[in-house]
Coordinates of N, CA and C in Angstrom, one line a residue:
M192 N 0.8 -1.2 0.0 CA 0.0 0.0 0.0 C 0.9 1.2 0.0
D193 N 0.5 2.2 -0.8 CA 1.3 3.5 -0.9 C 1.3 4.2 0.5
L194 N 2.5 4.6 0.8 CA 2.8 5.3 2.1 C 1.9 6.5 2.3
N195 N 1.8 7.3 1.2 CA 1.0 8.5 1.2 C -0.4 8.2 1.6
F196 N -0.9 7.1 1.0 CA -2.3 6.7 1.3 C -2.5 6.3 2.7
C197 N -1.5 5.6 3.3 CA -1.6 5.3 4.7 C -1.6 6.5 5.6
F198 N -0.8 7.5 5.3 CA -0.9 8.8 6.0 C -2.3 9.4 5.9
F199 N -2.8 9.3 4.7 CA -4.2 9.9 4.5 C -5.2 9.2 5.4
L200 N -5.1 7.9 5.4 CA -6.1 7.1 6.3 C -5.9 7.4 7.7
M201 N -4.7 7.6 8.2 CA -4.5 8.0 9.6 C -5.0 9.4 9.9
T202 N -4.8 10.3 8.9 CA -5.3 11.7 9.1 C -6.9 11.7 9.1
V203 N -7.5 10.9 8.2 CA -8.9 10.8 8.2 C -9.5 10.3 9.5
L204 N -8.8 9.3 10.0 CA -9.2 8.7 11.3 C -9.2 9.7 12.4
V205 N -8.1 10.4 12.5 CA -7.9 11.4 13.6 C -9.0 12.5 13.5
I206 N -9.2 13.0 12.3 CA -10.2 14.1 12.0 C -11.6 13.6 12.4
N207 N -12.0 12.4 11.9 CA -13.3 12.0 12.1 C -13.6 11.6 13.6
L208 N -12.5 11.2 14.3 CA -12.7 10.9 15.7 C -12.8 12.2 16.6
T209 N -12.4 13.3 16.0 CA -12.5 14.6 16.8 C -14.0 15.0 16.9
P210 N -14.5 15.2 18.1 CA -15.9 15.5 18.2 C -16.2 16.9 17.6
G211 N -17.3 17.0 17.0 CA -17.8 18.3 16.4 C -19.3 18.3 16.4
P212 N -19.9 19.4 15.8 CA -21.4 19.5 15.8 C -22.1 18.3 15.3
A213 N -21.6 17.7 14.2 CA -22.2 16.5 13.6 C -22.3 15.3 14.5
M214 N -21.1 15.0 15.1 CA -21.1 13.9 16.0 C -21.9 14.1 17.2
L215 N -21.9 15.4 17.7 CA -22.8 15.7 18.8 C -24.2 15.5 18.5
F216 N -24.6 15.9 17.3 CA -26.0 15.7 16.9 C -26.4 14.2 16.9
V217 N -25.5 13.4 16.3 CA -25.7 12.0 16.3 C -25.9 11.4 17.7
I218 N -25.0 11.8 18.6 CA -25.1 11.3 20.0 C -26.4 11.8 20.6
Q219 N -26.8 13.0 20.4 CA -28.0 13.5 21.0 C -29.2 12.8 20.5
E220 N -29.2 12.5 19.2 CA -30.4 11.8 18.6 C -30.5 10.4 19.2
S221 N -29.3 9.7 19.3 CA -29.3 8.4 19.9 C -29.8 8.3 21.3
I222 N -29.4 9.3 22.1 CA -29.8 9.4 23.5 C -31.3 9.7 23.6
H223 N -31.7 10.6 22.8 CA -33.0 11.1 22.9 C -34.1 10.2 22.3
S224 N -33.7 9.7 21.1 CA -34.8 9.0 20.3 C -34.4 7.5 20.0
G225 N -33.3 7.0 20.5 CA -32.9 5.6 20.3 C -31.8 5.5 19.3
V226 N -31.3 4.3 19.2 CA -30.1 4.0 18.4 C -30.5 4.0 16.9
K227 N -31.7 3.7 16.5 CA -32.1 3.7 15.1 C -32.0 5.2 14.6
S228 N -32.5 6.1 15.4 CA -32.5 7.5 15.1 C -31.0 8.0 15.0
G229 N -30.2 7.5 15.9 CA -28.8 7.9 15.9 C -28.1 7.4 14.6
I230 N -28.3 6.2 14.2 CA -27.7 5.7 13.0 C -28.2 6.4 11.7
Q231 N -29.5 6.7 11.8 CA -30.1 7.5 10.7 C -29.5 8.9 10.6
S232 N -29.2 9.5 11.7 CA -28.6 10.8 11.8 C -27.2 10.8 11.3
A233 N -26.5 9.6 11.6 CA -25.1 9.4 11.1 C -25.1 9.5 9.6
L234 N -26.1 8.8 9.0 CA -26.1 8.8 7.5 C -26.4 10.2 7.0
A235 N -27.3 10.9 7.7 CA -27.7 12.3 7.3 C -26.6 13.3 7.3
V236 N -25.8 13.3 8.3 CA -24.7 14.2 8.4 C -23.6 13.9 7.3
E237 N -23.5 12.7 7.0 CA -22.5 12.3 5.9 C -23.0 12.7 4.5
I238 N -24.3 12.8 4.4 CA -24.9 13.3 3.1 C -24.5 14.7 2.9
G239 N -24.5 15.5 4.0 CA -24.1 16.9 4.0 C -22.6 17.0 3.6
V240 N -21.8 16.1 4.1 CA -20.3 16.0 3.8 C -20.2 15.7 2.3
F241 N -21.0 14.7 1.8 CA -20.9 14.2 0.4 C -21.1 15.4 -0.5
F242 N -22.0 16.3 -0.2 CA -22.3 17.5 -1.0 C -21.0 18.2 -1.3
Y243 N -20.1 18.4 -0.3 CA -18.9 19.1 -0.4 C -17.8 18.2 -1.1
V244 N -17.9 16.9 -1.0 CA -17.0 16.0 -1.7 C -17.2 16.2 -3.2
I245 N -18.5 16.3 -3.6 CA -18.8 16.5 -5.0 C -18.3 17.8 -5.5
L246 N -18.6 18.9 -4.7 CA -18.1 20.2 -5.1 C -16.6 20.2 -5.3
T247 N -15.9 19.6 -4.3 CA -14.4 19.6 -4.4 C -13.9 18.8 -5.6
S248 N -14.5 17.7 -5.8 CA -14.1 16.8 -6.9 C -14.2 17.5 -8.3
F249 N -15.2 18.3 -8.4 CA -15.3 19.0 -9.7 C -14.9 20.5 -9.7
G250 N -14.1 20.8 -8.6 CA -13.5 22.1 -8.5 C -14.5 23.3 -8.3
L251 N -15.7 23.0 -7.9 CA -16.7 24.0 -7.7 C -16.6 24.8 -6.4
V252 N -15.9 24.1 -5.4 CA -15.7 24.7 -4.1 C -14.9 26.0 -4.1
V253 N -14.1 26.2 -5.2 CA -13.3 27.4 -5.3 C -14.1 28.7 -5.4
I254 N -15.4 28.5 -5.6 CA -16.3 29.6 -5.7 C -16.3 30.4 -4.4
F255 N -16.0 29.7 -3.3 CA -15.9 30.4 -2.0 C -14.7 31.4 -2.0
N256 N -13.7 31.1 -2.8 CA -12.6 32.0 -2.8 C -12.9 33.3 -3.7
H257 N -13.7 33.0 -4.7 CA -14.1 34.1 -5.6 C -15.2 35.0 -5.2
V258 N -16.1 34.3 -4.4 CA -17.3 35.0 -3.8 C -17.3 34.9 -2.3
P259 N -16.4 35.6 -1.6 CA -16.3 35.4 -0.1 C -17.5 35.7 0.6
I260 N -18.4 36.6 0.1 CA -19.6 36.9 0.8 C -20.5 35.6 0.9
L261 N -20.5 34.8 -0.1 CA -21.2 33.5 -0.1 C -20.8 32.6 1.0
Y262 N -19.5 32.6 1.2 CA -19.0 31.8 2.4 C -19.5 32.3 3.7
K263 N -19.4 33.7 3.8 CA -19.9 34.3 5.1 C -21.4 34.0 5.3
V264 N -22.1 34.1 4.3 CA -23.6 34.0 4.4 C -23.9 32.5 4.9
I265 N -23.3 31.5 4.2 CA -23.5 30.1 4.6 C -23.0 29.9 6.0
E266 N -21.9 30.4 6.4 CA -21.3 30.2 7.7 C -22.3 30.9 8.8
T267 N -22.8 32.0 8.5 CA -23.7 32.7 9.4 C -25.0 31.9 9.6
L268 N -25.5 31.4 8.4 CA -26.7 30.5 8.5 C -26.4 29.2 9.4
G269 N -25.1 28.8 9.2 CA -24.7 27.6 10.0 C -24.8 27.9 11.5
V270 N -24.3 29.1 11.9 CA -24.3 29.5 13.3 C -25.8 29.6 13.8
L271 N -26.6 30.2 13.0 CA -28.0 30.3 13.4 C -28.7 29.0 13.5
Y272 N -28.3 28.1 12.7 CA -28.8 26.7 12.7 C -28.4 25.9 13.9
L273 N -27.2 26.1 14.4 CA -26.8 25.5 15.6 C -27.6 26.0 16.8
L274 N -27.9 27.3 16.8 CA -28.7 27.8 17.9 C -30.2 27.3 17.8
Y275 N -30.6 27.1 16.6 CA -31.9 26.5 16.3 C -32.0 25.1 16.8
L276 N -30.9 24.3 16.6 CA -30.8 22.9 17.1 C -30.8 22.9 18.6
A277 N -30.1 23.8 19.2 CA -30.1 23.9 20.6 C -31.5 24.1 21.2
F278 N -32.2 25.0 20.6 CA -33.6 25.2 21.0 C -34.5 24.0 20.8
L279 N -34.3 23.3 19.7 CA -35.1 22.1 19.4 C -34.8 20.9 20.3
S280 N -33.5 20.8 20.7 CA -33.1 19.7 21.5 C -33.2 19.9 23.0
W281 N -33.6 21.1 23.4 CA -33.8 21.4 24.8 C -35.0 20.5 25.3
P282 N -34.8 19.8 26.4 CA -35.8 18.9 26.9 C -37.2 19.6 27.1
R283 N -38.2 18.9 26.7 CA -39.6 19.4 27.0 C -40.3 18.4 27.8
K284 N -41.4 18.8 28.3 CA -42.2 18.0 29.3 C -42.7 16.7 28.6
K285 N -43.0 16.8 27.3 CA -43.5 15.6 26.6 C -42.4 14.8 26.0
G286 N -41.1 15.1 26.2 CA -40.0 14.3 25.8 C -39.4 14.6 24.5
G287 N -39.5 15.8 23.9 CA -38.7 16.1 22.8 C -39.4 16.9 21.7
I288 N -38.8 16.9 20.6 CA -39.1 17.8 19.5 C -40.4 17.3 18.8
N289 N -40.6 16.1 18.6 CA -41.7 15.6 17.9 C -42.7 14.7 18.7
T290 N -43.8 14.4 18.1 CA -44.8 13.6 18.8 C -44.9 12.2 18.2
T291 N -44.5 11.9 17.0 CA -44.6 10.6 16.4 C -43.2 10.2 16.0
H292 N -42.9 8.8 16.1 CA -41.6 8.4 15.7 C -41.3 8.6 14.2
Q293 N -42.3 8.4 13.4 CA -42.1 8.6 11.9 C -41.7 10.0 11.6
H294 N -42.5 10.9 12.2 CA -42.2 12.3 11.9 C -40.9 12.7 12.5
Q295 N -40.6 12.2 13.7 CA -39.4 12.5 14.4 C -38.2 12.1 13.6
H296 N -38.2 10.8 13.1 CA -37.0 10.3 12.3 C -36.8 11.2 11.0
R297 N -38.0 11.5 10.4 CA -37.9 12.3 9.1 C -37.2 13.7 9.4
K298 N -37.7 14.4 10.4 CA -37.2 15.7 10.7 C -35.7 15.6 11.2
S299 N -35.4 14.6 12.0 CA -34.0 14.4 12.5 C -33.1 14.2 11.3
F300 N -33.5 13.5 10.3 CA -32.7 13.2 9.1 C -32.4 14.5 8.4
I301 N -33.4 15.4 8.2 CA -33.3 16.7 7.5 C -32.3 17.5 8.3
Y302 N -32.5 17.6 9.7 CA -31.7 18.4 10.5 C -30.2 18.0 10.4
G303 N -30.0 16.6 10.3 CA -28.6 16.1 10.2 C -27.9 16.5 8.9
V304 N -28.7 16.5 7.8 CA -28.1 16.9 6.5 C -27.6 18.3 6.6
F305 N -28.5 19.2 7.1 CA -28.2 20.6 7.1 C -27.0 21.0 8.1
I306 N -26.7 20.1 9.1 CA -25.6 20.5 10.0 C -24.3 20.6 9.2
N307 N -24.0 19.7 8.3 CA -22.8 19.9 7.5 C -23.0 20.7 6.2
L308 N -24.2 20.7 5.7 CA -24.5 21.4 4.5 C -24.3 22.9 4.7
L309 N -24.5 23.4 5.9 CA -24.4 24.8 6.3 C -23.0 25.0 7.0
N310 N -22.0 24.2 6.7 CA -20.7 24.4 7.2 C -19.7 24.4 6.0
P311 N -19.5 25.6 5.4 CA -18.7 25.7 4.2 C -17.2 25.4 4.4
K312 N -16.8 25.4 5.7 CA -15.4 25.0 6.1 C -15.1 23.6 5.6
I313 N -16.1 22.7 5.5 CA -15.8 21.4 5.0 C -15.3 21.4 3.6
G314 N -15.9 22.2 2.7 CA -15.4 22.3 1.3 C -14.0 22.8 1.2
L315 N -13.7 23.9 2.0 CA -12.3 24.5 2.0 C -11.3 23.5 2.6
F316 N -11.8 22.7 3.6 CA -11.0 21.7 4.2 C -10.6 20.7 3.2
F317 N -11.5 20.2 2.5 CA -11.2 19.2 1.4 C -10.2 19.8 0.4
L318 N -10.5 21.0 0.1 CA -9.6 21.7 -0.9 C -8.2 21.8 -0.5
S319 N -8.0 22.0 0.8 CA -6.6 22.1 1.4 C -6.0 20.7 1.8
L320 N -6.9 19.8 2.2 CA -6.4 18.5 2.7 C -6.0 17.5 1.5
L321 N -7.0 17.3 0.6 CA -6.8 16.2 -0.4 C -5.5 16.4 -1.3
P322 N -5.2 17.7 -1.7 CA -4.0 17.8 -2.6 C -2.7 17.4 -1.9
Q323 N -2.7 17.3 -0.5 CA -1.5 16.9 0.2 C -1.3 15.4 0.0
F324 N -2.3 14.7 -0.4 CA -2.1 13.2 -0.5 C -2.3 12.7 -2.0
I325 N -2.7 13.6 -2.9 CA -3.0 13.1 -4.2 C -2.0 13.8 -5.2
S326 N -1.3 13.0 -5.9 CA -0.3 13.5 -6.9 C -1.0 14.3 -8.0
P327 N -0.4 15.5 -8.3 CA -1.0 16.3 -9.4 C -1.0 15.7 -10.7
T328 N -0.2 14.6 -10.9 CA -0.1 13.9 -12.1 C -1.1 12.8 -12.2
A329 N -1.8 12.5 -11.1 CA -2.8 11.4 -11.1 C -4.0 11.8 -12.0
Q330 N -4.4 10.9 -12.8 CA -5.4 11.1 -13.8 C -6.5 10.0 -13.8
P331 N -7.8 10.3 -13.9 CA -8.3 11.7 -13.9 C -8.3 12.2 -12.5
L332 N -7.9 13.4 -12.3 CA -7.7 14.0 -11.0 C -9.0 14.1 -10.2
W333 N -10.1 14.4 -10.9 CA -11.4 14.5 -10.2 C -11.9 13.2 -9.6
L334 N -11.5 12.1 -10.2 CA -11.9 10.8 -9.7 C -11.1 10.4 -8.4
Y335 N -9.8 10.8 -8.4 CA -9.0 10.6 -7.2 C -9.6 11.5 -6.0
F336 N -10.0 12.7 -6.3 CA -10.6 13.6 -5.3 C -11.9 12.9 -4.8
L337 N -12.7 12.4 -5.7 CA -14.0 11.8 -5.4 C -13.7 10.6 -4.5
C338 N -12.8 9.7 -4.9 CA -12.6 8.5 -4.1 C -12.0 8.8 -2.7
Y339 N -11.1 9.7 -2.7 CA -10.5 10.0 -1.3 C -11.6 10.7 -0.5
G340 N -12.4 11.5 -1.1 CA -13.5 12.1 -0.4 C -14.5 11.1 0.2
L341 N -14.8 10.1 -0.7 CA -15.7 9.1 -0.2 C -15.2 8.2 0.9
I342 N -13.9 8.0 0.9 CA -13.2 7.3 2.0 C -13.4 8.1 3.3
F343 N -13.2 9.4 3.2 CA -13.4 10.3 4.3 C -14.9 10.2 4.8
N344 N -15.8 10.2 3.8 CA -17.2 10.1 4.1 C -17.6 8.8 4.8
F345 N -17.1 7.7 4.3 CA -17.4 6.4 4.9 C -16.8 6.2 6.3
S346 N -15.6 6.7 6.4 CA -15.0 6.7 7.8 C -15.8 7.5 8.8
G347 N -16.2 8.6 8.4 CA -17.1 9.5 9.3 C -18.4 8.8 9.6
F348 N -18.9 8.1 8.6 CA -20.2 7.4 8.9 C -20.0 6.3 9.9
M349 N -19.0 5.5 9.7 CA -18.7 4.3 10.6 C -18.4 4.8 12.1
I350 N -17.7 5.9 12.2 CA -17.3 6.4 13.5 C -18.6 7.0 14.2
N351 N -19.4 7.7 13.4 CA -20.6 8.2 14.0 C -21.6 7.1 14.4
I352 N -21.6 6.0 13.6 CA -22.5 4.9 14.0 C -22.0 4.4 15.4
F353 N -20.7 4.2 15.5 CA -20.1 3.8 16.8 C -20.5 4.8 17.9
A354 N -20.4 6.1 17.6 CA -20.8 7.1 18.6 C -22.3 6.9 19.0
A355 N -23.1 6.6 18.1 CA -24.5 6.4 18.3 C -24.8 5.2 19.2
L356 N -24.1 4.1 18.9 CA -24.3 2.9 19.7 C -23.7 3.1 21.1
S357 N -22.6 3.7 21.2 CA -22.0 4.0 22.5 C -22.8 4.8 23.4
A358 N -23.4 5.9 22.8 CA -24.2 6.9 23.5 C -25.5 6.2 24.1
N359 N -26.1 5.4 23.2 CA -27.3 4.7 23.6 C -27.0 3.6 24.7
Y360 N -25.9 3.0 24.6 CA -25.5 2.0 25.6 C -25.3 2.6 26.9
L361 N -24.5 3.8 26.9 CA -24.2 4.5 28.2 C -25.5 5.0 28.8
K362 N -26.4 5.5 28.0 CA -27.7 6.0 28.5 C -28.5 4.9 29.2
N363 N -28.5 3.8 28.6 CA -29.3 2.7 29.2 C -28.6 2.1 30.4
K364 N -27.3 2.2 30.5 CA -26.5 1.7 31.6 C -26.6 2.6 32.8
N365 N -26.8 3.9 32.5 CA -26.8 5.0 33.5 C -28.1 5.7 33.4
S366 N -29.2 5.0 33.4 CA -30.5 5.6 33.2 C -30.9 6.7 34.3
H367 N -30.4 6.6 35.5 CA -30.7 7.5 36.5 C -30.1 8.9 36.2
Y368 N -29.2 9.0 35.2 CA -28.6 10.3 34.8 C -29.3 10.8 33.6
G369 N -30.3 10.1 33.1 CA -31.0 10.4 31.8 C -31.5 11.8 31.7
Q370 N -32.2 12.3 32.7 CA -32.8 13.6 32.6 C -31.7 14.7 32.5
W371 N -30.5 14.5 33.0 CA -29.5 15.5 32.9 C -28.7 15.4 31.6
I372 N -28.6 14.2 31.0 CA -28.0 14.0 29.8 C -28.6 14.8 28.7
H373 N -29.9 14.9 28.7 CA -30.6 15.7 27.6 C -30.3 17.2 27.6
Y374 N -29.7 17.7 28.7 CA -29.3 19.1 28.7 C -27.9 19.4 28.1
I375 N -27.1 18.3 28.0 CA -25.7 18.5 27.6 C -25.6 19.0 26.2
S376 N -26.3 18.3 25.3 CA -26.2 18.6 23.8 C -26.6 20.0 23.5
P377 N -27.8 20.5 23.9 CA -28.2 21.9 23.6 C -27.2 22.9 24.1
L378 N -26.6 22.6 25.3 CA -25.7 23.6 25.9 C -24.4 23.6 25.1
I379 N -23.9 22.4 24.6 CA -22.7 22.4 23.8 C -23.0 23.0 22.4
F380 N -24.2 22.8 21.8 CA -24.5 23.5 20.6 C -24.4 25.0 20.8
I381 N -24.9 25.5 21.9 CA -24.9 27.0 22.2 C -23.4 27.4 22.2
C382 N -22.6 26.7 22.9 CA -21.1 27.0 23.1 C -20.4 27.0 21.7
I383 N -20.7 26.0 20.9 CA -20.1 26.0 19.6 C -20.5 27.2 18.7
A384 N -21.8 27.5 18.8 CA -22.4 28.6 18.1 C -21.7 29.9 18.5
F385 N -21.5 30.1 19.8 CA -20.9 31.3 20.4 C -19.5 31.4 19.9
I386 N -18.7 30.3 19.9 CA -17.4 30.4 19.4 C -17.3 30.8 17.9
A387 N -18.3 30.2 17.2 CA -18.3 30.6 15.7 C -18.7 32.0 15.5
I388 N -19.6 32.6 16.4 CA -19.9 34.0 16.3 C -18.7 34.9 16.5
T389 N -17.9 34.5 17.5 CA -16.8 35.3 17.9 C -15.8 35.3 16.7
R390 N -15.7 34.2 16.0 CA -14.8 34.1 14.8 C -15.3 35.0 13.7
L391 N -16.6 35.0 13.6 CA -17.3 35.7 12.4 C -17.2 37.2 12.6
F392 N -17.5 37.7 13.8 CA -17.8 39.1 14.0 C -16.8 39.8 14.9
I393 N -15.9 39.1 15.5 CA -14.9 39.8 16.5 C -13.5 39.7 15.9

C-alpha cells in the first residue's frame, strides 16, 4: 500500500474521531430517540459532507474564494442553525421535538443533513487536505478527489455509528442520569455557536 495513502487514512481517522457538531447531533439523537435515530442521523450528516465531496471533486468549491460573501452567508446560517438545534433539542415535558416516531425520524434526518451542508469550512478543508495526498499527475484528478472524499465520508459514517451505539449503551446503563444527559447537547450547541460567532464578527 502506498505510504502517502496510509498517512491519508491516519489523518482521516484522527479528524473523524474529533468531536464536532455533527457527532454531537448523532449522539444527542441516539440518546433522545434511540439507536435507530442515531444511525439515521449518522447517515444524514454524511450526506451533507458528500455534497462538499462532489463540489471539491469538480472544482466548484473554489467559488468560495471568488465570492467570499457567499462563504460568510452560509457560515452565518450555520451558526443560526446551531442555535436553532439547541432550541429544538432542549428537553420538553413531553419528551422532545416531535410527537410521532415517523415524523421524528424524518425531521431528524433533515436536521442532520443541514448540519454539514451549512458548514462551508468542509469544502475548503477538502480543498486544502486532499491535494496533500494526491499527486497532481494522477489522472483523472477529479476521480481521485472523489474516491478520497468518499473514503473520508465512509470513515465518518462508521465512526458516527459507533458514537450512536456507545451513547445509547451508556444512556441505558446509567438511566438515573438520563434527565441530565438531555441538557448536555443543547448547551454544547450553544457554546459551539458562540465560538463561531466570535470568529465571524470579532
